[in-house]
Short mmCIF file of C-alpha atoms in Angstrom, two decimals:
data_model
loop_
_atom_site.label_atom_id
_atom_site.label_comp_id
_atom_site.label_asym_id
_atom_site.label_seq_id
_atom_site.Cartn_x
_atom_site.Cartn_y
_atom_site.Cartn_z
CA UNK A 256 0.00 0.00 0.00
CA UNK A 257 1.11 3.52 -0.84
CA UNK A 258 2.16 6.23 1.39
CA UNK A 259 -0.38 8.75 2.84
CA UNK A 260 -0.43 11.87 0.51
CA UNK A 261 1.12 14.50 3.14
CA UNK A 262 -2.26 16.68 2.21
CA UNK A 263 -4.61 13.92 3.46
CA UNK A 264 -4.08 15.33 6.87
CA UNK A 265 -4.61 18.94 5.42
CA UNK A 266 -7.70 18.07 3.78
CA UNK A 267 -8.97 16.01 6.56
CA UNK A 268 -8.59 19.55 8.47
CA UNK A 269 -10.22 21.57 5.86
CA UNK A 270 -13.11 18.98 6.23
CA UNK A 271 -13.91 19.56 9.48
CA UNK A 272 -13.86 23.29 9.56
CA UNK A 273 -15.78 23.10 6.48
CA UNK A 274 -14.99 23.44 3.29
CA UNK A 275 -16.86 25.82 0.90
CA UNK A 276 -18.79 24.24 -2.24
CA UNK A 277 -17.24 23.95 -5.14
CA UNK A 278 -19.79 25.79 -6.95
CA UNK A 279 -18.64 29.30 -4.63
CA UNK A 280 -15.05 28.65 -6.19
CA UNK A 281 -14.03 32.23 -7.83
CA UNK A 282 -13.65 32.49 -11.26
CA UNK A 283 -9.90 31.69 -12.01
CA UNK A 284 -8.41 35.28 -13.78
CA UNK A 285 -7.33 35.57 -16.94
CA UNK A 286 -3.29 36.64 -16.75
CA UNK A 287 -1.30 38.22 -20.22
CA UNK A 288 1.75 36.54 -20.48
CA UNK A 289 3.84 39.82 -19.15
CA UNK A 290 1.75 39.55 -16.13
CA UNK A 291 2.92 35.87 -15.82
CA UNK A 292 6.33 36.72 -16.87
CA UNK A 293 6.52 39.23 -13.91
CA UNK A 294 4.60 37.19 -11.63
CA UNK A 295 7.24 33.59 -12.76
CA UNK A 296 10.23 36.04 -12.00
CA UNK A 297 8.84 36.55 -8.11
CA UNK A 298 8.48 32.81 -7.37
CA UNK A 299 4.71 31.95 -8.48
CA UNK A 300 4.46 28.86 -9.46
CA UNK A 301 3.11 27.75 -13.29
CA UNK A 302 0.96 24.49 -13.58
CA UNK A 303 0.81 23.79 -16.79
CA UNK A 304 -1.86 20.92 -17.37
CA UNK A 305 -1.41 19.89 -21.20
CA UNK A 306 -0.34 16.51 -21.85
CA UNK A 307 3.70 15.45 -21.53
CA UNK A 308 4.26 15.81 -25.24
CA UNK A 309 3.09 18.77 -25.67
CA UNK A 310 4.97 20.23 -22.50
CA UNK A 311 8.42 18.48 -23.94
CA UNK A 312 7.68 20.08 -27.36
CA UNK A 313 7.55 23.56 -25.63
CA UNK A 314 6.75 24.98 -22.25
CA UNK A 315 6.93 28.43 -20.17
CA UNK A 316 10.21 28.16 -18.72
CA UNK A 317 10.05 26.93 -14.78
CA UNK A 318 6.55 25.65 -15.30
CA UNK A 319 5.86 22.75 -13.61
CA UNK A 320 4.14 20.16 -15.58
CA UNK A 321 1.13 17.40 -14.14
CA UNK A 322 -1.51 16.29 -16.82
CA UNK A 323 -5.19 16.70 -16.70
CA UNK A 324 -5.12 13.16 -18.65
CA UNK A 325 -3.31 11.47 -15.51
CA UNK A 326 -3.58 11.53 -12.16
CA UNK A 327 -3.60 14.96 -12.04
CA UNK A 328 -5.17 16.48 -8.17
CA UNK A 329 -3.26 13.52 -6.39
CA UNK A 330 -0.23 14.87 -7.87
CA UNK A 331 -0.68 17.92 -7.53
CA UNK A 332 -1.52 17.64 -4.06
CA UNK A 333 1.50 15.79 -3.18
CA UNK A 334 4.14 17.45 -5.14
CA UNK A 335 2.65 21.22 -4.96
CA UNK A 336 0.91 21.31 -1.80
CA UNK A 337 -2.44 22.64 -0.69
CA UNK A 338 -0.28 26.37 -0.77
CA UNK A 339 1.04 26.65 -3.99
CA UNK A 340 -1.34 28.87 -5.72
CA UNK A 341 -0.65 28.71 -8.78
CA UNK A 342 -1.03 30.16 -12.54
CA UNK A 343 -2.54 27.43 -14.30
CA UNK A 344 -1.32 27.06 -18.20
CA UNK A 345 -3.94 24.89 -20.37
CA UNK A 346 -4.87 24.57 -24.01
CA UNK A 347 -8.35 25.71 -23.16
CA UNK A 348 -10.37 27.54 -21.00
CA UNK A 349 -12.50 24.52 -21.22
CA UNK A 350 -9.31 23.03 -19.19
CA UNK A 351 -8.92 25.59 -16.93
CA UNK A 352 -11.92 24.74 -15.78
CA UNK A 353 -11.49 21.51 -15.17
CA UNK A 354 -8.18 22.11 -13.26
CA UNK A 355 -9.69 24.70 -11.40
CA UNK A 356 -12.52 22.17 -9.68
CA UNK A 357 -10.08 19.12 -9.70
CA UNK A 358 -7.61 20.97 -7.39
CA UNK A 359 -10.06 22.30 -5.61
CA UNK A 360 -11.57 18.62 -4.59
CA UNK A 361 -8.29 17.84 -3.68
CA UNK A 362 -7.61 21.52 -1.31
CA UNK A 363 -5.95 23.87 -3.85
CA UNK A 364 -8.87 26.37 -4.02
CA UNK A 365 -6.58 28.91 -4.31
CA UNK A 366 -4.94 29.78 -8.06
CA UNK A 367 -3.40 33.31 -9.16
CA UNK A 368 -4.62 32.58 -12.42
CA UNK A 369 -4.66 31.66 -16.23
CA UNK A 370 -2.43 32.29 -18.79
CA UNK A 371 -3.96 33.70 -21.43
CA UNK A 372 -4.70 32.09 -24.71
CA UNK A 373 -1.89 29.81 -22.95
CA UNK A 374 1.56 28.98 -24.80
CA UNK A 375 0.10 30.56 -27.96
CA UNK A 376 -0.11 33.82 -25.94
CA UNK A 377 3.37 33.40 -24.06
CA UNK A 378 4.93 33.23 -27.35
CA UNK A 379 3.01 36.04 -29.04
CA UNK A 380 4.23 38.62 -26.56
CA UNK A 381 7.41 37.31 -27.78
CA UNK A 382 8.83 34.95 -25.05
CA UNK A 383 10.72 31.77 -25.07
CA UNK A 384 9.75 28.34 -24.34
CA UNK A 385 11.75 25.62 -23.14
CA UNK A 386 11.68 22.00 -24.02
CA UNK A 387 12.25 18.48 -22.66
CA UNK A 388 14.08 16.24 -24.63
CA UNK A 389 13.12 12.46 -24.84
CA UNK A 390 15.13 9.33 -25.28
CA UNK A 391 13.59 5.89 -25.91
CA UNK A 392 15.53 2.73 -24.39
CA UNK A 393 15.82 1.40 -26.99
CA UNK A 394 18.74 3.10 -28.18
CA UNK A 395 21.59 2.44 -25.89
CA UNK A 396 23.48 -0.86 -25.56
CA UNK A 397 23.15 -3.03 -23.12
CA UNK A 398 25.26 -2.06 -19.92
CA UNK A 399 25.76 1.80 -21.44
CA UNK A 400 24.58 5.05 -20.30
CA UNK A 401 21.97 5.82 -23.27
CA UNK A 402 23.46 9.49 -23.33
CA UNK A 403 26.74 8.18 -24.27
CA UNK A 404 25.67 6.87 -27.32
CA UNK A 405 24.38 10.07 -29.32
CA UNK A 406 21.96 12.03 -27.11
CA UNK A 407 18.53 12.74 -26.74
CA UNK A 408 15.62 12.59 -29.29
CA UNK A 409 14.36 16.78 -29.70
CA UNK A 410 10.55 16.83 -29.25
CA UNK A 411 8.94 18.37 -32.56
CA UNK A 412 8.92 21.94 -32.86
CA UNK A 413 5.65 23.11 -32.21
CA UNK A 414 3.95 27.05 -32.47
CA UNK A 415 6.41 29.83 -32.87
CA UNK A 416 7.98 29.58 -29.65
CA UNK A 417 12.07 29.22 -29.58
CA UNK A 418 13.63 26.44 -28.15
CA UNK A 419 16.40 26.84 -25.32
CA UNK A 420 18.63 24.53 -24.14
CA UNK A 421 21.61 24.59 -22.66
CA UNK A 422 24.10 22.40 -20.46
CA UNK A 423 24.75 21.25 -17.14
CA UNK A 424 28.29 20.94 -16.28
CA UNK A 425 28.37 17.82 -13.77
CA UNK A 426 26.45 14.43 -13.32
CA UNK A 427 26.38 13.03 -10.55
CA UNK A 428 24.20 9.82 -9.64
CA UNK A 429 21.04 9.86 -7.27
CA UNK A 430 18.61 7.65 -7.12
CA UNK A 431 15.36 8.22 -5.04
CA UNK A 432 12.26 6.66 -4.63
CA UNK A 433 9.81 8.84 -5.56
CA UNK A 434 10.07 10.12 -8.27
CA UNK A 435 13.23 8.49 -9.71
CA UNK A 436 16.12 9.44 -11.76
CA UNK A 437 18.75 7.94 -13.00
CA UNK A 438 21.81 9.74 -13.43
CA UNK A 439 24.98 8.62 -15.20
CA UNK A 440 28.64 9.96 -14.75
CA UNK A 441 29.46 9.35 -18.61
CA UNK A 442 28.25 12.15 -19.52
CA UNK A 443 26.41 15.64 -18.01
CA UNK A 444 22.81 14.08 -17.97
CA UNK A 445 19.54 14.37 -15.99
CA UNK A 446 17.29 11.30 -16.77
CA UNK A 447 13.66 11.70 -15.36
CA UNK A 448 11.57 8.36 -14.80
CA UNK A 449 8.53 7.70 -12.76
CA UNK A 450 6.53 5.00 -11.72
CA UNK A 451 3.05 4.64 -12.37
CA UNK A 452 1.35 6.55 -9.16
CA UNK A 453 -0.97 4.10 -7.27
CA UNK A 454 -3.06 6.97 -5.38
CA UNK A 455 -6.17 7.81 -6.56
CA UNK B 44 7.93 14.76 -17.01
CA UNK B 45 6.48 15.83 -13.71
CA UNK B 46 9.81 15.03 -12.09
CA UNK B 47 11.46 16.53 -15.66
CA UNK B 48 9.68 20.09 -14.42
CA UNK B 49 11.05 20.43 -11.49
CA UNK B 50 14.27 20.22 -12.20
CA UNK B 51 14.26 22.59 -14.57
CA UNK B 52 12.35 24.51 -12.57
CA UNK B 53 15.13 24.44 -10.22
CA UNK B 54 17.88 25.39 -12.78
CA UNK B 55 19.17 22.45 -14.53
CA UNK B 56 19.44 22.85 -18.39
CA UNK B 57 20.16 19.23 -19.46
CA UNK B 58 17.42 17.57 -18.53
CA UNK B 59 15.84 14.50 -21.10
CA UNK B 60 12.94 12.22 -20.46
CA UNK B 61 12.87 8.54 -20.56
CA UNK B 62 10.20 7.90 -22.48
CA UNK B 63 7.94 5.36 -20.49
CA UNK B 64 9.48 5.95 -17.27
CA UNK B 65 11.75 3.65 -15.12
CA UNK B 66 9.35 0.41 -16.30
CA UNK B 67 10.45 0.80 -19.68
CA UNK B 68 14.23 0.64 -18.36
CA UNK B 69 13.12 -2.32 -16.57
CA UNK B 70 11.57 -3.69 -19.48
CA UNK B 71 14.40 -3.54 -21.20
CA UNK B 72 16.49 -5.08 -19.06
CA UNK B 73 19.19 -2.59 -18.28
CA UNK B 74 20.29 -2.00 -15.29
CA UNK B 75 18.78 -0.75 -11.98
CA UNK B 76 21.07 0.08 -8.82
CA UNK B 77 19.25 -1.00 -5.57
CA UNK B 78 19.46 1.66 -2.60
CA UNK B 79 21.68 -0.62 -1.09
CA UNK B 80 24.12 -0.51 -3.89
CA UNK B 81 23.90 3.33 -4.16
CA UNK B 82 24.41 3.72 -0.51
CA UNK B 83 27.91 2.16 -0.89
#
């Protein structure tokens, strides 16, 4: 059996003082992306809620990514907190929306905000986005680092947006439970896994 | 690419995805340290 999300105990608090209905939930606010920019460059924190390839293939720069199609208010109740406020960066308002209520049901009533007309409008106002590259398995041999064999697979470029990427100097290797990466010396590397989540 | 995020978000540039996670490494039968083995 998993571990207790740490905002169980949060929301079994919120519970018994009583938490408001869903239905009094504040319409989230629609946020240009200089607003965002400014806001991003204070410490808010950007959820963006499109799916994993469409975050690799370009992304606001220190968004933090958790898909509507997954698991998405038991991660974001573990890994954000019931705190984090945050802008919310979607396809749709349609999935704004949805975000909105699903963190909510989960404690995160609180959001600054959308982004508006969401990485369309970020790049229209003329910023960057960042990417994620992705390797397959498949490509290293056995017993190799996969990164020492040719690097990693660019996501397709996608909307106007710039990529940027740039290097780490040092690897180092870590390994921890949840979730995991896998980090090899050969060469200056991040790797990101995960494990299927079992919460609901 | 949950995990990918935040480590960008914290400043690291060269950051790439496994695509389907730490089962598809699994699957594929490369290798996996243990905790014990990383503790070492």
């Amino acid at each position: 059996m998993p571990a207790r999300p740490e905002y169980f105990l949060q929301d079994a608090a919120i519970n018994q003082q009583g938490a408001s209905s869903l239905a009094d939930l504040p319409q989230a606010e629609a946020l240009e992306a200089k607003a965002v920019y400014d806001l991003l460059r204070a410490g808010a924190m950007a959820l963006d809620v499109r799916t994993p390839d469409q975050f690799a293939a370009g992304h606001v720069p220190r968004a933090i990514n958790i898909a509507l199609s997954g698991q998405f208010a038991s991660w974001a109740g573990t890994v954000l907190g019931l705190d984090s406020n945050p802008i919310l960066i979607a396809d749709s308002y349609e999935q704004v929306k949805e975000a909105r209520m699903r963190l909510a049901r989960v404690g995160i009533e609180r959001v600054r905000g959308y982004l508006h007309n969401g990485v369309a409008g970020w790049t229209q106002a003329g910023f960057q986005l960042m990417e994620v590259p992705q390797m397959s398995v498949r490509r290293p041999r056995r017993g190799t680092a996969p990164a020492a064999r040719g690097g990693a697979r660019r996501p397709p470029r996608t909307g106007s947006g710039r990529r940027v990427t740039s290097r780490e100097p040092r690897g180092m290797r870590l390994m921890a439970s949840r979730p995991r990466f896998l980090i090899f010396p050969a060469r200056p590397r991040w790797w990101c896994t995960a494990r299927a989540a079992t919460a609901a | 690419m949950i995990a990918c995020s935040f480590l960008q978000r914290a400043g690291h540039r060269n950051v790439v995805n496994l695509v389907g996670g730490f089962d598809a490494w699994q699957t594929a039968g490369l290798g996996v340290a243990e905790p014990a083995a990383v503790a070492e």
